[in-house]
mmCIF file of C-alpha atoms in Angstrom:
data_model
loop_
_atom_site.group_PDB
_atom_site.id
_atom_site.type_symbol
_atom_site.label_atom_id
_atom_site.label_comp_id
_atom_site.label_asym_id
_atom_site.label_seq_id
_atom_site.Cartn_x
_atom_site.Cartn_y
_atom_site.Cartn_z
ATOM 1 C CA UNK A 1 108.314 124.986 57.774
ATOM 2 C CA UNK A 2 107.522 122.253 54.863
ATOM 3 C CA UNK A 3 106.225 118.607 55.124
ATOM 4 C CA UNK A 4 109.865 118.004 54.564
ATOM 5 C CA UNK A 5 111.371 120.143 57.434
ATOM 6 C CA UNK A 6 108.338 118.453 59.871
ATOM 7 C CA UNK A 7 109.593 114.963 59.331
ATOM 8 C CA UNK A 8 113.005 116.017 59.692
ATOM 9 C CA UNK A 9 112.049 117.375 63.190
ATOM 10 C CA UNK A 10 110.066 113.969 64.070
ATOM 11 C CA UNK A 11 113.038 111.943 62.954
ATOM 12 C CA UNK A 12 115.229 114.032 65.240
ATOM 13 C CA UNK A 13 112.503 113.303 68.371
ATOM 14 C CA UNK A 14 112.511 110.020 67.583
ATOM 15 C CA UNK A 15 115.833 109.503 67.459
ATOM 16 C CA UNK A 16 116.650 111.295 70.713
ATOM 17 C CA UNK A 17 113.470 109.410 72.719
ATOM 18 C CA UNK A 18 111.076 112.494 73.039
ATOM 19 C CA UNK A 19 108.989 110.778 70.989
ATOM 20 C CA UNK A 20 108.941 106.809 72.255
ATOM 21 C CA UNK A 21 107.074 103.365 70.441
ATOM 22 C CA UNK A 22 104.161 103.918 71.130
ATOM 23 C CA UNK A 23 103.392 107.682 71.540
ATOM 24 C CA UNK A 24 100.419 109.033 69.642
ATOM 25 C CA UNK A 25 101.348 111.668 66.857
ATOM 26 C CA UNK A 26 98.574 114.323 67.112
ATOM 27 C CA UNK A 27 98.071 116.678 64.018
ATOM 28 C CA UNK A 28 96.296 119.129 66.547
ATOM 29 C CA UNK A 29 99.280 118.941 68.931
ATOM 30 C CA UNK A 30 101.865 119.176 66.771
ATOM 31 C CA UNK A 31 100.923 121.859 64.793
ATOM 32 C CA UNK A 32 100.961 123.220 68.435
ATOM 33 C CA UNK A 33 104.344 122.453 69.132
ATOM 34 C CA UNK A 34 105.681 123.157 66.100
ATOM 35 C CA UNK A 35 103.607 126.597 65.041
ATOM 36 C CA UNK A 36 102.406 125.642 62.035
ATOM 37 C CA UNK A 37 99.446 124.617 60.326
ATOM 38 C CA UNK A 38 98.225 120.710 60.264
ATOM 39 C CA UNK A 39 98.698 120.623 56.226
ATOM 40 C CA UNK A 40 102.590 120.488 56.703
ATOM 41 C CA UNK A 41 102.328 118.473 59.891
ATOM 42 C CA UNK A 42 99.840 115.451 58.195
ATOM 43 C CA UNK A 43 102.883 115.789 54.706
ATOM 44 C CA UNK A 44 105.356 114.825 57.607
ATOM 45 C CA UNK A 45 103.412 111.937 59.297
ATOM 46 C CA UNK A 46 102.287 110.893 55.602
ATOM 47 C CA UNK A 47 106.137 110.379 54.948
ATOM 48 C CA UNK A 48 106.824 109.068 58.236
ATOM 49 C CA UNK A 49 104.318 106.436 57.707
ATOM 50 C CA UNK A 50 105.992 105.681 53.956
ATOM 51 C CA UNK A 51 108.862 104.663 56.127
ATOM 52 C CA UNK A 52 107.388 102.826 58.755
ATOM 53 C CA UNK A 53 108.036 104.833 61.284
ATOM 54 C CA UNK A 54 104.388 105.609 61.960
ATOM 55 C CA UNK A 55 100.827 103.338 61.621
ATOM 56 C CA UNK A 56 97.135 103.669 61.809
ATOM 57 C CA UNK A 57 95.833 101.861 64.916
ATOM 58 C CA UNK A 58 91.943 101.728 65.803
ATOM 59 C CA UNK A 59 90.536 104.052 68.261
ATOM 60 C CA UNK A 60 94.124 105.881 68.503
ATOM 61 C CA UNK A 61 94.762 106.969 65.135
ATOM 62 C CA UNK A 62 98.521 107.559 64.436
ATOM 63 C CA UNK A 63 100.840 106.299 66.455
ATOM 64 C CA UNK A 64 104.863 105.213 66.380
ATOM 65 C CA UNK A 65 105.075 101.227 66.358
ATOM 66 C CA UNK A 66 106.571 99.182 68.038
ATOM 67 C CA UNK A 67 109.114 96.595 66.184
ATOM 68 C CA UNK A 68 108.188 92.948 68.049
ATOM 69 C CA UNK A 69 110.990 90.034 68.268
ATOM 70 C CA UNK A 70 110.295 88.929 64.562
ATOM 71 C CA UNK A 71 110.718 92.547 63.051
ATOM 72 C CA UNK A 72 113.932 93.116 65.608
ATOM 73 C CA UNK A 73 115.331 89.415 63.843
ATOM 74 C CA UNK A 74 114.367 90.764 59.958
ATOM 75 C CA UNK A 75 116.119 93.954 60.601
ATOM 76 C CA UNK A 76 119.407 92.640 62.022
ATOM 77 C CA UNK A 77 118.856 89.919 59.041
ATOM 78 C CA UNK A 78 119.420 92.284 56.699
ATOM 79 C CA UNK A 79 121.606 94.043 58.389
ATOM 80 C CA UNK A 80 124.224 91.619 58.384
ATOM 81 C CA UNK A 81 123.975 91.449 54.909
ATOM 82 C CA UNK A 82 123.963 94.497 53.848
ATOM 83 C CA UNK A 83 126.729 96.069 55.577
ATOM 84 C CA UNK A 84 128.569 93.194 55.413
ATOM 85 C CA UNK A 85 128.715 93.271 51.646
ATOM 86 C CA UNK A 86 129.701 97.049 52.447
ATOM 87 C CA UNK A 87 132.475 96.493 54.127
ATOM 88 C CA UNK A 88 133.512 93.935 51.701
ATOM 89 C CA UNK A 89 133.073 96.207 48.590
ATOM 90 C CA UNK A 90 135.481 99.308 50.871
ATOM 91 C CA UNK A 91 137.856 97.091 50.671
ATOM 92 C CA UNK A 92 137.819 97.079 47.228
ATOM 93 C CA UNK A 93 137.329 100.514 46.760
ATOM 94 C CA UNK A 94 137.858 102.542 49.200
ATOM 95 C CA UNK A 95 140.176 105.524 49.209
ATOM 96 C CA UNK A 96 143.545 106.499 51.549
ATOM 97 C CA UNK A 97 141.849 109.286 53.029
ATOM 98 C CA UNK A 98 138.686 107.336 53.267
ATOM 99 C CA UNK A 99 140.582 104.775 55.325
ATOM 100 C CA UNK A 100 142.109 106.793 57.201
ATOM 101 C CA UNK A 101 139.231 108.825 58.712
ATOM 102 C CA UNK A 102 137.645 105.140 59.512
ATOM 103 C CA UNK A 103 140.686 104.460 61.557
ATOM 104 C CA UNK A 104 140.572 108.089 63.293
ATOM 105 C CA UNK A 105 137.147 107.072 64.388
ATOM 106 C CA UNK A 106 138.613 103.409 65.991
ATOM 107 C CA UNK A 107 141.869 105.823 67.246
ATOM 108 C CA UNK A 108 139.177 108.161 69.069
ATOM 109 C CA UNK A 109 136.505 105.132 69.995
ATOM 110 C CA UNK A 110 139.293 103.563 72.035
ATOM 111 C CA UNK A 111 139.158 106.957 74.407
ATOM 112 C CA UNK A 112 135.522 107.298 74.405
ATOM 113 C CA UNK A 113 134.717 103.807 76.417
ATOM 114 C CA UNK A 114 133.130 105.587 79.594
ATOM 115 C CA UNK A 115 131.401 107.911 77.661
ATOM 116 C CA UNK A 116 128.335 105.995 76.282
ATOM 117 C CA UNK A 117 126.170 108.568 74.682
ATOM 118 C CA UNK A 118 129.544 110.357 72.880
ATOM 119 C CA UNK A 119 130.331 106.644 72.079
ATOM 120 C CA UNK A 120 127.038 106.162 70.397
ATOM 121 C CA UNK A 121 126.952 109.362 68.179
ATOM 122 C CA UNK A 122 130.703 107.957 67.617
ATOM 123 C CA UNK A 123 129.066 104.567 66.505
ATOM 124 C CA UNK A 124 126.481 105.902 63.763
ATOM 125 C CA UNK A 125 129.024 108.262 62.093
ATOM 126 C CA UNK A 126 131.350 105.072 61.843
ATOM 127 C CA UNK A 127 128.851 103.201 59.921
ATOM 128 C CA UNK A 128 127.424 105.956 57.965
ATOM 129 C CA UNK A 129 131.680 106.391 56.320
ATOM 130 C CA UNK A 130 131.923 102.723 56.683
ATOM 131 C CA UNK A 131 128.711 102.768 53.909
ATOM 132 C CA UNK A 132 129.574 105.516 51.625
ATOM 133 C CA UNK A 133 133.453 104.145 51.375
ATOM 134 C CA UNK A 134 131.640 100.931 49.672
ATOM 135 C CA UNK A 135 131.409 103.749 46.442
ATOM 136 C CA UNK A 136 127.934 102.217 46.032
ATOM 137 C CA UNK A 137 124.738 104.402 46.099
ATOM 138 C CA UNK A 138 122.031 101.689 45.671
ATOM 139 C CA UNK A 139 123.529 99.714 48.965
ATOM 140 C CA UNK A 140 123.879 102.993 50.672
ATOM 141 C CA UNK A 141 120.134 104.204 50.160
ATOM 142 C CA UNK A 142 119.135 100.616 51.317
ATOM 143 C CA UNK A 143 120.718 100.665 54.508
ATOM 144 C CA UNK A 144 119.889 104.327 55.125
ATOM 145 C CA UNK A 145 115.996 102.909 54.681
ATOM 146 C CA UNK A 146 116.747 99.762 57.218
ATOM 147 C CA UNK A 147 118.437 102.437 60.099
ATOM 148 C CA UNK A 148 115.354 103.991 60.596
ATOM 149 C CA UNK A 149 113.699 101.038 61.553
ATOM 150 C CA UNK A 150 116.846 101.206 64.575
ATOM 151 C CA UNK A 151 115.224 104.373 65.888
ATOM 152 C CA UNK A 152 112.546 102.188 66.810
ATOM 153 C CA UNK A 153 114.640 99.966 69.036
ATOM 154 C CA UNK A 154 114.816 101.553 72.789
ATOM 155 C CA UNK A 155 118.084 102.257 74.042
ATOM 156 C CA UNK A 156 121.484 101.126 72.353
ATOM 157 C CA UNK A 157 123.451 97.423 72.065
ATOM 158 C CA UNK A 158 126.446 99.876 73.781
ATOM 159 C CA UNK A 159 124.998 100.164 77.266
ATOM 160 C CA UNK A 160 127.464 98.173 78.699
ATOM 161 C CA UNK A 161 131.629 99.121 79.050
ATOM 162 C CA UNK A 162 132.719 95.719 77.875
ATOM 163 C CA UNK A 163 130.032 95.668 75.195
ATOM 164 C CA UNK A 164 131.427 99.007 73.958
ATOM 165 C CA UNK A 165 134.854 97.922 74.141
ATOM 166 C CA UNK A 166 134.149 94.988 71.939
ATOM 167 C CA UNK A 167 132.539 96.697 69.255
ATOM 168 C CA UNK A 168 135.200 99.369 68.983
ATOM 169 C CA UNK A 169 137.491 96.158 68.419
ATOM 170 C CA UNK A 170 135.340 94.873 66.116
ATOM 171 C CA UNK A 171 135.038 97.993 64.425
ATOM 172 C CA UNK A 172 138.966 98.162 64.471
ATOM 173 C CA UNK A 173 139.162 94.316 62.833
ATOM 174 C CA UNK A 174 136.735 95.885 60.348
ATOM 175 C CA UNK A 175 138.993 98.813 59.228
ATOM 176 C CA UNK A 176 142.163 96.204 59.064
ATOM 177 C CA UNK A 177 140.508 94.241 56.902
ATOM 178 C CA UNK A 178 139.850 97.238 54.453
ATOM 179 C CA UNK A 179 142.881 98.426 54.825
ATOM 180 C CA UNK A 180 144.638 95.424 53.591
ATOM 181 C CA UNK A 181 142.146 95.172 50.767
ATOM 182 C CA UNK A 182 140.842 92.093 52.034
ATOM 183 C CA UNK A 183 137.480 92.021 50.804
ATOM 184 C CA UNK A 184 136.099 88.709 52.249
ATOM 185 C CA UNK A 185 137.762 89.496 55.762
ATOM 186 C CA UNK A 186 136.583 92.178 55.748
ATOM 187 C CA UNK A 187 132.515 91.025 54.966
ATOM 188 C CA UNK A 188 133.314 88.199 57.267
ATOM 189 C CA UNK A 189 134.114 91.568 60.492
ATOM 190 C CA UNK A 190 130.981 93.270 59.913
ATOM 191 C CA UNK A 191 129.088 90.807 60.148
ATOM 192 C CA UNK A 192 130.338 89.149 62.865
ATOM 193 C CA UNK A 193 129.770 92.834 64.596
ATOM 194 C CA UNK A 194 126.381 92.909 63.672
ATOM 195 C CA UNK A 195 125.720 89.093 64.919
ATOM 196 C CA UNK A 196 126.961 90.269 68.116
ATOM 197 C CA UNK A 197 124.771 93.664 68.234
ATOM 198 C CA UNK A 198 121.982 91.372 67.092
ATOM 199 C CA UNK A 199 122.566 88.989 70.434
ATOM 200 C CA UNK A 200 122.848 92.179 72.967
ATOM 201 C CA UNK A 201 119.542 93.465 71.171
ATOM 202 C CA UNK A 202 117.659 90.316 71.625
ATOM 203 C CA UNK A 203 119.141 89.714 75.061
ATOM 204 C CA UNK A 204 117.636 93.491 76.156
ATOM 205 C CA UNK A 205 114.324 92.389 75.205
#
């Protein structure tokens, strides 16, 4: 196992909460956990810190941070922008089939209400297509960057039923908008759903 396949692995724990804000990252322990010598383990912290997904602190070495009301503001900031101009450029330039798997996803999210945690997995593979259907690598690898700062965030903006219902809606407004071809209605939905993701976020703090 590579530095490579290690922060894969921490990515994955973080993601899924093993690993919290907070938590110390031990080269000794991991290694442990992992079976592996530290030299791949301190590659996979060395690229988790590149990201920001890890920091020095005195007196505790290496530990995940914590993202404070200012960094939780930046990040749903950019957000906004960035995946608004996403959705705008999809409409543009997205393709039928693209389209169509975007409103599959609404179609299916409409079911999954009740079911918050297949809602959720539902929720980042909507965004992820709703990126790559702007045909535009630069924005994508941007906010593929900002998302891992979300890991960071405890628990989701879906926790609630009528929050989740919402957002599917909003998602579905989205996908209307691209499906028309209307570009600035359909910047003008995804960011609106991101403003209102934003509010739930700060509102769980």
């Amino acid at each position: 196992m590579n530095g490579s396949e290690i922060y894969r692995r921490l990515i994955g724990l973080i993601e899924e909460r093993v690993l919290k804000p907070g938590d110390r990252l031990r080269e000794a322990d991991l290694a442990e956990e992992f079976g592996v010598s530290r030299t791949p383990i301190r590659e996979g912290l060395k690229r988790l810190e590149a990201q920001g997904l890890a920091v020095h602190e005195p007196n505790r070495g290496m530990v995940i941070p914590t993202l404070d009301h200012g960094q939780i503001n930046e990040v749903y900031f950019m957000r906004e922008v960035l995946e608004g101009t996403a959705a705008g450029l999809a409409a543009k330039h997205a393709s039928k089939p693209e389209i169509e798997i975007l409103q599959d996803l609404v179609t299916a999210d409409r079911k999954r209400i009740a079911d918050k945690d297949s809602l959720v997995r539902s929720n980042r593979e909507f965004h992820r297509r709703l990126c790559l259907a702007s045909h535009n690598r630069y924005l994508v690898d941007q906010i593929d960057h900002l998302r891992l700062s979300l890991i960071l965030m405890a628990g989701t903006t879906l926790d609630t039923p009528e929050r989740r219902e919402t957002a599917v809606e909003e998602h579905a407004a989205i996908v209307n908008a691209i499906a028309r071809g209307d570009s600035e209605a359909a910047e003008a939905a995804a960011r609106l759903h991101i403003a209102h993701a934003h509010k739930t976020r700060l509102q769980q703090i």
